[in-house]
Amino acid sequence: MNRLANTCRTTSNGWPAVWAVAVLASVGMLVAGCGSPDAQFKSNRAFIAKSLGEELAGEGSDDASEARAIRQGRIEQLDTVNAALAAMFGQPDDPFVVPDAELGVTDVIDDALLPTAAGAVGRDENGYARGLYRQHCVHCHGVTGDGDGPTAPLLKRYPRDFRMGKFKFKRTPLGAKPTDEDLHKVIYDGVAGTAMPSFKALLAEDEIDAIINYVKYLSIRGEVERKLITELTFLEANEEVDVSKDMLVDTFLADVVAKWQQAEESATPVPAPSGSITDQAAIERGKVLFQGKTANCFSCHGVTGLGDGQLGDYDDWTKDFADWGNILDADEKAEKLEQYIELTGLPPRNIQPRNLRQGVYRGGRRPVDLYWRIRNGIEGTPMPAAGMQQSPGGPGLTEDDIWDLIAYVKHLPYETISRPPEAVVENLRENP
Amino acid sequence: MTYRQLLSLTIFASLIAASSLAYAGGGSFKGKFVYGGDAPKAEALKITADVAVCGKHGLTDEGLVVGKDGGLANVILFLYLKRGDTVKVDPAYDALKEMPVTMINEKCRFEPHVTLLWTEQKLKVGNKDSVGHNTKVNCLTNDPINPLLPANGELEIKFDKSERLPCQVGCNIHPWMTGWLVIRDNPYFAVTDAEGNFEIKNIPAGDWQFQVWHEKVGYVSDVKIGGRDTEWSRGRVDVSVKEGGVVDLGSVTVPAKEFED
Amino acid sequence: MKTMLRRSELLAGALLLASSLFAAGCGPNLPAERPVDRELAEQIRADISEGTGGPAVAVARPDPTGWATLSGSFKFAPGDASKFSNPPALAVSGDDGAYCNRGGAPKSQSLLVDGEGNIANVVIFLGDNLSKVEKPELWIHPSATGSTEPVTFDQKACVFLSPITTMQVSQPLHILNSDGVGHNTKLENANPMSEILPPGGKITYEHRKEERQPYAVSCNIHPWMKAYILVRNNGYFAQTDEQGKFKIENLPAGVDLTMKVWHEAAGGFLTDVTVNGETKKWPKKGFPVKLTADGEMKLDVVLDAGPFSN
C-alpha cells in the first residue's frame, strides 16, 4: 500500500482522465444501486494506533500471554467504541443523532436536513436531491469525513479531515467552532489556491445548508470517536468501557455540541479601521510591522513575503500521529512514516507559510477575512493569533496595527521585491 | 537563580505565610526519582531559526535530564482522581490562587520546562527573548491556544478544565522548543527538581493514588524501589496519607530501558 | 494505471465493500477493521435514548412462553484438576502480621477446586438488560426481583469470609468486621466506598445500580485480602458450590438469553469451554441459550485450565 500510494503520486499526473473515468464508474455503480452491503464509517485508525498501537501490536507486556490478553481486551473495547458510535450516530446511509432535547443537539444539527446530504445519490419522491455529500464531497473528504477520499493522495493540499473538529477559516478564535456562515463561505466560494471548488453554481442555498449540516454531523461524530478512544487510554485493557447515557451523551456528546452552540457568540468582532487601508502611509507602517519582531510575520512568511521563512513544520492533522519535525532519529522517523502511510494512505506533507505575493488568499480576500486570519490565527496550523497589547503602550499590536498589516499584505502582490532605479524621464520639457 | 527556583521559593514562602494564618492539615508525600543507568550525555539541539539569538545558548534536549547522583528531573506526579471524584483542597493553598504561574520563553526554551498549573490560577505566558515566539498549547480538554508573543510580550490565560495528561507546549517558529503544561483542578502535583526530589504537602488524610508521568516514558509504571521491581499500573501509585504524616517513597529507580523509544 | 484502479477500488471500497478491503490491507499495529456489533449498538442506543425525547428503539423481542431452569456444573479436565488443588498461602505482612498469621498463614481463596476438579465460585448470570422489555412481568419472575433480604459480608482472621457474593441491587449489604483488628473495606464499584471498620464494626451499604461484572473488594490495611461482589437488578445469577454445581430457576423460557460466566482466577469472563462434551468458544459478552418452558437445561462444563492461576 505504501509503495502503491507513492507510485500513485508520481504517475497520477499523467493519467487524470483514466482516473476520472474510474471514479465516475464507481459513482455510477452507486447511483444504480447494485445491492451491495451498506456503507460503513471507518475507524480513526491513525488515532487508534497512536493511542493504543503498542498494546494492539501485542507489545503491551513482556509476558507473551499477558500481551495477548491485553491486545484482545483492547480489540473488544474498540468493538464497544464502534458500537457506541453506531448507537449515537447511525451509519452513512442512516445517519442519526441522539435527539436529546436538554442538550440541544438539534440546535446544531437539523436532523430533517441530514437525508438531503447523507446516503446514496438520488432524488426523493418530490424530486429533491438526496445524497449530496456523496455526490459532491466524498471523493475528496471520504465517507467518514476523514479527508481520505480516493482523490486525496493526488492533491498537493490534502482535503480537510473533519474528525478533529478543527476548521481553519472562521471568524472565531482558536478552539471555537466555525459559524454556519463560515462553513457556508468555504462551500459557496471554495478555497482559493486549493482543490476545494466553489459550489455556488452547483447547489441551491438549502442544499448548501444540508451539506453544512452534514459536515457538522461528521465532525461531531469524529470528535466523539476521538474522546472515546482517548478514554480507553485511561482504562486498563480488561476494564469495561462505560457506555452509559451519562458518559456518551451527557459527557462526550455534550462537550462537543456545546462548542458548536457557542460558535455564533464567540465570533470575533471587527472594529473599523481608523484610516484607509489603501493609504500609502498605512502600507508603509504595515511593512515595518511585517518585518519587525512584534508582529513577527517575517519569521515564517519571509522578509519579502514569499512564504520562505520557517518551512519545516506540519499542520495539526498531520502532527496528530507524530510530531514529524521533531523526530530526530532517522530510523524512528522512517518507521513512523511507514506506519502512518499505511494507516492513512497519505504521506505527511509540510505545511508551507503562504506566499503573500501571489494575491491568493485561502480563507477569502476581503479585508475582514484577513483581519480574522491575523487577529485569531489559523486553527490547526502554525499561524498564531496576533499578540495584542495587554496594556496601552505595552508590547504587542493594536487594532490599527492589524489594519496596517492588512494594508501591507493586500499591497504585497503589487510590490516589487528588488528596488529598480526609478525611470528617468527624458526629454523633460520646461513649461509645456 | 533560575525562574523555577525563584518561583518555588516564592511559593514556599507564601505557603509558610499562609500556613501561619490558615489551618494547614493533611500529610505529605515525597520521594526521589533516580535514573537507572549511566547518566546520558545531553544531546545538542539543532538550531534552525534565529540562529544568531538562539544558537548562542548551547541548548540541549531536555527530554531526559539527569542530575547529581543520577537524580531524574522532570518526573511529573499528580493526584489521580476518577471521573467525577474531587478532593478538598487544604486552605494552605488558598494563597496560591492569587499567584499566576509563569511560563516564559527565555533563551529559546520554555522556562520552566514543566509548568504546573492549578485551574484556580492564571497562566502568565511571557517572552524574555529579543525574538518573537508563538506558544502553541494543544490539550485534550481545554481549548488550544497559539498566541504570538513579541519580545517582552506577556499574556494571561485562564484554563478552566482539568487535564488528565500533561499538555505539550511548542513554538512553531523554533521547532526544537518543547515544554509541558500540567493543568489540574487541584494543586496536588509536583515535578521533580534537578536532583530528582519532589514533595507534595497538605494532602488530606486518606487513601489516594498519584499518577507518575515522564515525557520520555509516558506513565511511569515499571520501577525499582529498594532494588525490588515494582509495577505501578498506568503509573498509579497508592499513597495512604495520615494526618501529619509523611509518606516517603524513598528512592525510586526508573530503569534506563524505559526511556528508549 | 494499476494504482489508479487501486484508488478507484478504494472509492468503491469505502462506499461499498469497506470491511473486506480493510481486512486485506491493515495498518502496521492494528487488527483489521471489524464490523459493528449491531446488537450491542442497538442495546446502547436503547440505553442512551431513554429520557431524551427521542424514539427509543424498542428491543423487538418475542414474549417469553413461561419459566425454566438452567443448571449444571463446572470442572477441570482430570489432568488439570491437581494443578490447583493446593492453594498457595498469602503473603501476610505489616503490623497485623502476627495476628493474621495466628492460625497459620491464610490461604488464597481465589480458586477452590476439589479432588475431582470441581470448581467452586464460578459466577453465572443473565447478561441481558431487562429494564427495556415491554412486558416485564413475562420476563422477570416474582421470585427473581425486589429481594430486600440483607446480604452479610464478613471478614475474620484477615480474610473475607466469602470470596464471591452475588446479590440484587435491592438487597442491603451488611459489611461486618468479626476480626480482632481493624479493616478498611473498599468497594471498587460505580459508587465506591472505602471505610474503616473497627473490630466488631458493622455498616450497611446500599448499591445504587447494577454492575456488568463482579467488582473487587479489598482492604488497604491488609493488601492480600480480596473478594468480589456481583450486583444485578434481578435475581438471575448463581455461583457454583463446592461440588461445582449451580442452578438458576424461573428464567424466562422460549426467548434468546445471554448468560455470562465469570471466575476470579481466570481474570474475568470464561470463553474456552467444553459443554456437554462439545468444545466451544463462548463470546466474552456471554453465550446464548433458549430454554423450554417448565424444562431444565443442564450444562456440564469442562473449563480450559489455561487462563486460570491461583
Tab-separated table of N, CA and C in Angstrom, chain A residues 121-243:
chain	number	residue	atom	x	y	z
A	121	VAL	N	-26.750	8.693	-3.649
A	121	VAL	CA	-27.139	9.793	-4.522
A	121	VAL	C	-28.483	9.462	-5.184
A	122	GLY	N	-29.357	10.438	-5.249
A	122	GLY	CA	-30.640	10.189	-5.911
A	122	GLY	C	-31.597	11.330	-5.642
A	123	ARG	N	-32.883	11.046	-5.814
A	123	ARG	CA	-33.902	12.070	-5.561
A	123	ARG	C	-35.000	11.441	-4.718
A	124	ASP	N	-35.646	12.256	-3.910
A	124	ASP	CA	-36.751	11.701	-3.132
A	124	ASP	C	-38.036	11.751	-3.960
A	125	GLU	N	-39.162	11.355	-3.364
A	125	GLU	CA	-40.410	11.244	-4.145
A	125	GLU	C	-40.860	12.588	-4.711
A	126	ASN	N	-40.409	13.693	-4.082
A	126	ASN	CA	-40.783	15.008	-4.583
A	126	ASN	C	-39.756	15.593	-5.550
A	127	GLY	N	-38.757	14.807	-5.864
A	127	GLY	CA	-37.746	15.274	-6.799
A	127	GLY	C	-36.608	16.058	-6.169
A	128	TYR	N	-36.587	16.145	-4.816
A	128	TYR	CA	-35.486	16.854	-4.164
A	128	TYR	C	-34.261	15.957	-4.084
A	129	ALA	N	-33.103	16.629	-4.120
A	129	ALA	CA	-31.850	15.870	-4.144
A	129	ALA	C	-31.656	15.088	-2.850
A	130	ARG	N	-31.000	13.955	-2.977
A	130	ARG	CA	-30.592	13.119	-1.853
A	130	ARG	C	-29.118	12.780	-2.053
A	131	GLY	N	-28.420	12.565	-0.949
A	131	GLY	CA	-27.044	12.083	-1.079
A	131	GLY	C	-26.084	13.092	-1.668
A	132	LEU	N	-26.287	14.378	-1.337
A	132	LEU	CA	-25.417	15.412	-1.919
A	132	LEU	C	-23.966	15.273	-1.480
A	133	TYR	N	-23.756	14.847	-0.233
A	133	TYR	CA	-22.376	14.706	0.249
A	133	TYR	C	-21.651	13.659	-0.590
A	134	ARG	N	-22.351	12.555	-0.865
A	134	ARG	CA	-21.705	11.504	-1.632
A	134	ARG	C	-21.517	11.924	-3.092
A	135	GLN	N	-22.382	12.791	-3.541
A	135	GLN	CA	-22.265	13.244	-4.916
A	135	GLN	C	-21.097	14.225	-5.093
A	136	HIS	N	-20.989	15.156	-4.155
A	136	HIS	CA	-20.057	16.256	-4.393
A	136	HIS	C	-18.807	16.220	-3.505
A	137	CYS	N	-18.855	15.599	-2.366
A	137	CYS	CA	-17.796	15.792	-1.378
A	137	CYS	C	-16.938	14.552	-1.148
A	138	VAL	N	-17.586	13.369	-1.302
A	138	VAL	CA	-16.984	12.161	-0.774
A	138	VAL	C	-15.672	11.794	-1.459
A	139	HIS	N	-15.512	12.151	-2.715
A	139	HIS	CA	-14.298	11.707	-3.410
A	139	HIS	C	-13.054	12.367	-2.856
A	140	CYS	N	-13.193	13.515	-2.210
A	140	CYS	CA	-12.040	14.097	-1.510
A	140	CYS	C	-12.125	13.860	-0.004
A	141	HIS	N	-13.284	14.160	0.586
A	141	HIS	CA	-13.367	14.166	2.046
A	141	HIS	C	-13.679	12.800	2.650
A	142	GLY	N	-14.055	11.818	1.802
A	142	GLY	CA	-14.275	10.462	2.311
A	142	GLY	C	-15.631	10.298	2.980
A	143	VAL	N	-16.108	9.070	2.974
A	143	VAL	CA	-17.414	8.761	3.564
A	143	VAL	C	-17.455	9.172	5.035
A	144	THR	N	-16.329	8.984	5.706
A	144	THR	CA	-16.277	9.236	7.140
A	144	THR	C	-15.954	10.697	7.453
A	145	GLY	N	-15.622	11.460	6.412
A	145	GLY	CA	-15.206	12.838	6.663
A	145	GLY	C	-13.785	12.895	7.176
A	146	ASP	N	-13.002	11.877	6.794
A	146	ASP	CA	-11.627	11.797	7.280
A	146	ASP	C	-10.633	12.423	6.298
A	147	GLY	N	-11.131	13.074	5.255
A	147	GLY	CA	-10.228	13.718	4.297
A	147	GLY	C	-9.421	12.701	3.513
A	148	ASP	N	-9.906	11.473	3.453
A	148	ASP	CA	-9.147	10.412	2.819
A	148	ASP	C	-9.972	9.754	1.720
A	149	GLY	N	-10.645	10.573	0.945
A	149	GLY	CA	-11.349	10.040	-0.218
A	149	GLY	C	-10.341	9.625	-1.271
A	150	PRO	N	-10.797	8.985	-2.335
A	150	PRO	CA	-9.876	8.466	-3.350
A	150	PRO	C	-9.033	9.544	-4.025
A	151	THR	N	-9.535	10.761	-4.079
A	151	THR	CA	-8.771	11.819	-4.734
A	151	THR	C	-7.663	12.358	-3.841
A	152	ALA	N	-7.820	12.153	-2.557
A	152	ALA	CA	-6.945	12.833	-1.590
A	152	ALA	C	-5.455	12.717	-1.902
A	153	PRO	N	-4.931	11.508	-2.192
A	153	PRO	CA	-3.473	11.424	-2.373
A	153	PRO	C	-2.977	12.188	-3.600
A	154	LEU	N	-3.904	12.528	-4.490
A	154	LEU	CA	-3.479	13.211	-5.716
A	154	LEU	C	-3.333	14.701	-5.497
A	155	LEU	N	-3.788	15.175	-4.361
A	155	LEU	CA	-3.818	16.614	-4.148
A	155	LEU	C	-2.577	17.085	-3.413
A	156	LYS	N	-2.125	18.253	-3.815
A	156	LYS	CA	-0.958	18.848	-3.172
A	156	LYS	C	-1.320	19.227	-1.731
A	157	ARG	N	-2.526	19.762	-1.569
A	157	ARG	CA	-3.011	20.079	-0.220
A	157	ARG	C	-4.117	19.092	0.091
A	158	TYR	N	-3.932	18.307	1.111
A	158	TYR	CA	-4.911	17.274	1.411
A	158	TYR	C	-6.261	17.875	1.817
A	159	PRO	N	-7.350	17.180	1.474
A	159	PRO	CA	-8.674	17.664	1.877
A	159	PRO	C	-8.801	17.644	3.403
A	160	ARG	N	-9.666	18.491	3.928
A	160	ARG	CA	-9.850	18.572	5.370
A	160	ARG	C	-10.408	17.275	5.939
A	161	ASP	N	-9.811	16.867	7.048
A	161	ASP	CA	-10.325	15.776	7.870
A	161	ASP	C	-11.170	16.453	8.946
A	162	PHE	N	-12.488	16.204	8.928
A	162	PHE	CA	-13.384	16.921	9.854
A	162	PHE	C	-13.338	16.363	11.276
A	163	ARG	N	-12.729	15.176	11.430
A	163	ARG	CA	-12.908	14.441	12.686
A	163	ARG	C	-12.206	15.069	13.885
A	164	MET	N	-11.248	15.948	13.618
A	164	MET	CA	-10.567	16.570	14.758
A	164	MET	C	-11.368	17.750	15.275
A	165	GLY	N	-12.357	18.161	14.496
A	165	GLY	CA	-13.195	19.277	14.935
A	165	GLY	C	-12.526	20.628	14.773
A	166	LYS	N	-11.426	20.653	13.995
A	166	LYS	CA	-10.732	21.926	13.793
A	166	LYS	C	-10.994	22.419	12.376
A	167	PHE	N	-11.269	23.699	12.268
A	167	PHE	CA	-11.511	24.313	10.965
A	167	PHE	C	-10.653	25.564	10.857
A	168	LYS	N	-10.107	25.785	9.680
A	168	LYS	CA	-9.134	26.856	9.540
A	168	LYS	C	-9.764	28.238	9.375
A	169	PHE	N	-10.742	28.307	8.456
A	169	PHE	CA	-11.175	29.636	8.025
A	169	PHE	C	-12.485	30.000	8.688
A	170	LYS	N	-12.384	30.803	9.722
A	170	LYS	CA	-13.566	31.109	10.527
A	170	LYS	C	-13.356	32.435	11.225
A	171	ARG	N	-14.423	32.955	11.770
A	171	ARG	CA	-14.384	34.259	12.428
A	171	ARG	C	-14.209	34.113	13.931
A	172	THR	N	-14.045	32.892	14.385
A	172	THR	CA	-13.990	32.647	15.826
A	172	THR	C	-12.555	32.318	16.228
A	173	PRO	N	-12.231	32.516	17.511
A	173	PRO	CA	-10.853	32.269	17.945
A	173	PRO	C	-10.498	30.781	17.958
A	174	LEU	N	-9.232	30.511	18.203
A	174	LEU	CA	-8.748	29.151	18.328
A	174	LEU	C	-9.573	28.391	19.364
A	175	GLY	N	-9.908	27.162	19.039
A	175	GLY	CA	-10.646	26.351	19.990
A	175	GLY	C	-12.142	26.464	19.807
A	176	ALA	N	-12.592	27.564	19.181
A	176	ALA	CA	-14.028	27.720	18.947
A	176	ALA	C	-14.365	27.114	17.591
A	177	LYS	N	-15.635	26.775	17.438
A	177	LYS	CA	-16.086	26.195	16.172
A	177	LYS	C	-16.391	27.306	15.178
A	178	PRO	N	-16.390	26.989	13.888
A	178	PRO	CA	-16.794	27.987	12.903
A	178	PRO	C	-18.305	28.220	12.993
A	179	THR	N	-18.742	29.363	12.565
A	179	THR	CA	-20.186	29.603	12.488
A	179	THR	C	-20.697	28.977	11.187
A	180	ASP	N	-22.013	28.849	11.075
A	180	ASP	CA	-22.587	28.325	9.830
A	180	ASP	C	-22.180	29.190	8.649
A	181	GLU	N	-22.089	30.503	8.908
A	181	GLU	CA	-21.720	31.417	7.827
A	181	GLU	C	-20.288	31.144	7.344
A	182	ASP	N	-19.400	30.809	8.303
A	182	ASP	CA	-18.020	30.483	7.916
A	182	ASP	C	-17.988	29.254	7.012
A	183	LEU	N	-18.728	28.210	7.414
A	183	LEU	CA	-18.742	26.991	6.600
A	183	LEU	C	-19.394	27.279	5.245
A	184	HIS	N	-20.421	28.105	5.289
A	184	HIS	CA	-21.107	28.472	4.054
A	184	HIS	C	-20.140	29.126	3.078
A	185	LYS	N	-19.321	30.017	3.597
A	185	LYS	CA	-18.383	30.736	2.722
A	185	LYS	C	-17.440	29.761	2.023
A	186	VAL	N	-16.936	28.787	2.778
A	186	VAL	CA	-15.992	27.831	2.198
A	186	VAL	C	-16.655	27.024	1.083
A	187	ILE	N	-17.901	26.604	1.314
A	187	ILE	CA	-18.591	25.800	0.297
A	187	ILE	C	-19.011	26.678	-0.888
A	188	TYR	N	-19.482	27.856	-0.574
A	188	TYR	CA	-20.003	28.758	-1.608
A	188	TYR	C	-18.879	29.315	-2.483
A	189	ASP	N	-17.812	29.798	-1.819
A	189	ASP	CA	-16.721	30.431	-2.568
A	189	ASP	C	-15.608	29.454	-2.915
A	190	GLY	N	-15.562	28.317	-2.229
A	190	GLY	CA	-14.426	27.432	-2.397
A	190	GLY	C	-13.225	27.963	-1.635
A	191	VAL	N	-12.095	27.265	-1.704
A	191	VAL	CA	-10.879	27.728	-1.049
A	191	VAL	C	-9.853	28.009	-2.142
A	192	ALA	N	-9.606	29.283	-2.354
A	192	ALA	CA	-8.709	29.694	-3.436
A	192	ALA	C	-7.344	29.047	-3.255
A	193	GLY	N	-6.755	28.611	-4.351
A	193	GLY	CA	-5.420	28.037	-4.289
A	193	GLY	C	-5.406	26.585	-3.872
A	194	THR	N	-6.575	25.970	-3.701
A	194	THR	CA	-6.643	24.543	-3.368
A	194	THR	C	-7.641	23.881	-4.313
A	195	ALA	N	-7.829	22.582	-4.123
A	195	ALA	CA	-8.760	21.844	-4.983
A	195	ALA	C	-10.207	22.036	-4.569
A	196	MET	N	-10.436	22.729	-3.449
A	196	MET	CA	-11.808	22.915	-2.986
A	196	MET	C	-12.501	23.916	-3.907
A	197	PRO	N	-13.476	23.443	-4.690
A	197	PRO	CA	-14.107	24.339	-5.664
A	197	PRO	C	-15.231	25.159	-5.042
A	198	SER	N	-15.695	26.119	-5.792
A	198	SER	CA	-16.875	26.878	-5.372
A	198	SER	C	-18.109	26.119	-5.834
A	199	PHE	N	-19.080	26.000	-4.935
A	199	PHE	CA	-20.303	25.280	-5.280
A	199	PHE	C	-21.459	26.225	-5.580
A	200	LYS	N	-21.137	27.499	-5.758
A	200	LYS	CA	-22.245	28.453	-5.857
A	200	LYS	C	-23.095	28.217	-7.099
A	201	ALA	N	-22.477	27.688	-8.165
A	201	ALA	CA	-23.258	27.459	-9.377
A	201	ALA	C	-23.938	26.089	-9.370
A	202	LEU	N	-23.499	25.231	-8.463
A	202	LEU	CA	-23.980	23.848	-8.489
A	202	LEU	C	-25.111	23.572	-7.507
A	203	LEU	N	-25.086	24.263	-6.396
A	203	LEU	CA	-26.012	23.908	-5.320
A	203	LEU	C	-26.926	25.069	-4.969
A	204	ALA	N	-28.164	24.726	-4.644
A	204	ALA	CA	-29.100	25.729	-4.144
A	204	ALA	C	-28.764	26.007	-2.679
A	205	GLU	N	-29.263	27.139	-2.174
A	205	GLU	CA	-28.957	27.526	-0.789
A	205	GLU	C	-29.340	26.426	0.212
A	206	ASP	N	-30.536	25.850	0.031
A	206	ASP	CA	-30.948	24.834	1.010
A	206	ASP	C	-30.087	23.585	0.894
A	207	GLU	N	-29.528	23.370	-0.287
A	207	GLU	CA	-28.635	22.223	-0.445
A	207	GLU	C	-27.294	22.481	0.246
A	208	ILE	N	-26.809	23.709	0.134
A	208	ILE	CA	-25.575	24.062	0.862
A	208	ILE	C	-25.821	23.909	2.368
A	209	ASP	N	-26.976	24.350	2.806
A	209	ASP	CA	-27.331	24.200	4.224
A	209	ASP	C	-27.261	22.747	4.660
A	210	ALA	N	-27.785	21.866	3.810
A	210	ALA	CA	-27.798	20.451	4.144
A	210	ALA	C	-26.370	19.932	4.270
A	211	ILE	N	-25.492	20.402	3.401
A	211	ILE	CA	-24.103	19.936	3.457
A	211	ILE	C	-23.395	20.491	4.693
A	212	ILE	N	-23.640	21.760	5.015
A	212	ILE	CA	-23.075	22.339	6.243
A	212	ILE	C	-23.468	21.470	7.428
A	213	ASN	N	-24.740	21.128	7.438
A	213	ASN	CA	-25.286	20.315	8.493
A	213	ASN	C	-24.592	18.952	8.597
A	214	TYR	N	-24.350	18.360	7.437
A	214	TYR	CA	-23.748	17.032	7.418
A	214	TYR	C	-22.267	17.094	7.806
A	215	VAL	N	-21.597	18.172	7.424
A	215	VAL	CA	-20.190	18.343	7.818
A	215	VAL	C	-20.107	18.458	9.336
A	216	LYS	N	-21.041	19.186	9.929
A	216	LYS	CA	-21.048	19.303	11.398
A	216	LYS	C	-21.306	17.935	12.032
A	217	TYR	N	-22.221	17.199	11.410
A	217	TYR	CA	-22.524	15.857	11.898
A	217	TYR	C	-21.270	14.974	11.877
A	218	LEU	N	-20.557	14.973	10.740
A	218	LEU	CA	-19.354	14.138	10.636
A	218	LEU	C	-18.286	14.598	11.619
A	219	SER	N	-18.196	15.912	11.791
A	219	SER	CA	-17.184	16.446	12.687
A	219	SER	C	-17.485	16.074	14.141
A	220	ILE	N	-18.747	16.202	14.518
A	220	ILE	CA	-19.128	15.867	15.898
A	220	ILE	C	-18.921	14.371	16.138
A	221	ARG	N	-19.305	13.567	15.148
A	221	ARG	CA	-19.098	12.131	15.281
A	221	ARG	C	-17.602	11.827	15.458
A	222	GLY	N	-16.794	12.472	14.633
A	222	GLY	CA	-15.351	12.238	14.684
A	222	GLY	C	-14.738	12.662	16.009
A	223	GLU	N	-15.218	13.772	16.547
A	223	GLU	CA	-14.658	14.229	17.826
A	223	GLU	C	-15.072	13.321	18.973
A	224	VAL	N	-16.323	12.849	18.913
A	224	VAL	CA	-16.765	11.925	19.953
A	224	VAL	C	-15.958	10.628	19.860
A	225	GLU	N	-15.673	10.201	18.640
A	225	GLU	CA	-14.853	8.996	18.464
A	225	GLU	C	-13.481	9.192	19.117
A	226	ARG	N	-12.884	10.344	18.885
A	226	ARG	CA	-11.572	10.607	19.493
A	226	ARG	C	-11.654	10.585	21.013
A	227	LYS	N	-12.730	11.149	21.538
A	227	LYS	CA	-12.885	11.170	23.002
A	227	LYS	C	-13.006	9.751	23.546
A	228	LEU	N	-13.755	8.916	22.820
A	228	LEU	CA	-13.919	7.537	23.265
A	228	LEU	C	-12.588	6.780	23.224
A	229	ILE	N	-11.834	6.993	22.152
A	229	ILE	CA	-10.543	6.303	22.046
A	229	ILE	C	-9.599	6.799	23.134
A	230	THR	N	-9.621	8.115	23.367
A	230	THR	CA	-8.778	8.669	24.428
A	230	THR	C	-9.170	8.076	25.773
A	231	GLU	N	-10.476	7.901	25.965
A	231	GLU	CA	-10.952	7.337	27.227
A	231	GLU	C	-10.323	5.956	27.455
A	232	LEU	N	-10.162	5.184	26.388
A	232	LEU	CA	-9.577	3.852	26.541
A	232	LEU	C	-8.164	3.926	27.116
A	233	THR	N	-7.440	4.985	26.761
A	233	THR	CA	-6.067	5.070	27.254
A	233	THR	C	-6.022	5.291	28.758
A	234	PHE	N	-7.160	5.674	29.325
A	234	PHE	CA	-7.199	5.827	30.775
A	234	PHE	C	-7.719	4.561	31.451
A	235	LEU	N	-8.055	3.571	30.644
A	235	LEU	CA	-8.568	2.313	31.182
A	235	LEU	C	-7.526	1.221	30.984
A	236	GLU	N	-7.586	0.225	31.845
A	236	GLU	CA	-6.811	-0.986	31.608
A	236	GLU	C	-7.502	-1.765	30.494
A	237	ALA	N	-6.740	-2.661	29.866
A	237	ALA	CA	-7.294	-3.415	28.737
A	237	ALA	C	-8.444	-4.323	29.170
A	238	ASN	N	-8.475	-4.700	30.445
A	238	ASN	CA	-9.539	-5.623	30.862
A	238	ASN	C	-10.731	-4.903	31.496
A	239	GLU	N	-10.705	-3.563	31.468
A	239	GLU	CA	-11.829	-2.836	32.052
A	239	GLU	C	-12.926	-2.631	31.015
A	240	GLU	N	-14.150	-2.513	31.482
A	240	GLU	CA	-15.251	-2.292	30.559
A	240	GLU	C	-15.375	-0.809	30.224
A	241	VAL	N	-15.708	-0.538	28.988
A	241	VAL	CA	-15.912	0.849	28.564
A	241	VAL	C	-17.291	1.284	29.067
A	242	ASP	N	-17.316	2.444	29.666
A	242	ASP	CA	-18.591	2.958	30.163
A	242	ASP	C	-19.375	3.540	28.990
A	243	VAL	N	-20.459	2.875	28.623
A	243	VAL	CA	-21.260	3.377	27.502
A	243	VAL	C	-22.633	3.808	27.984
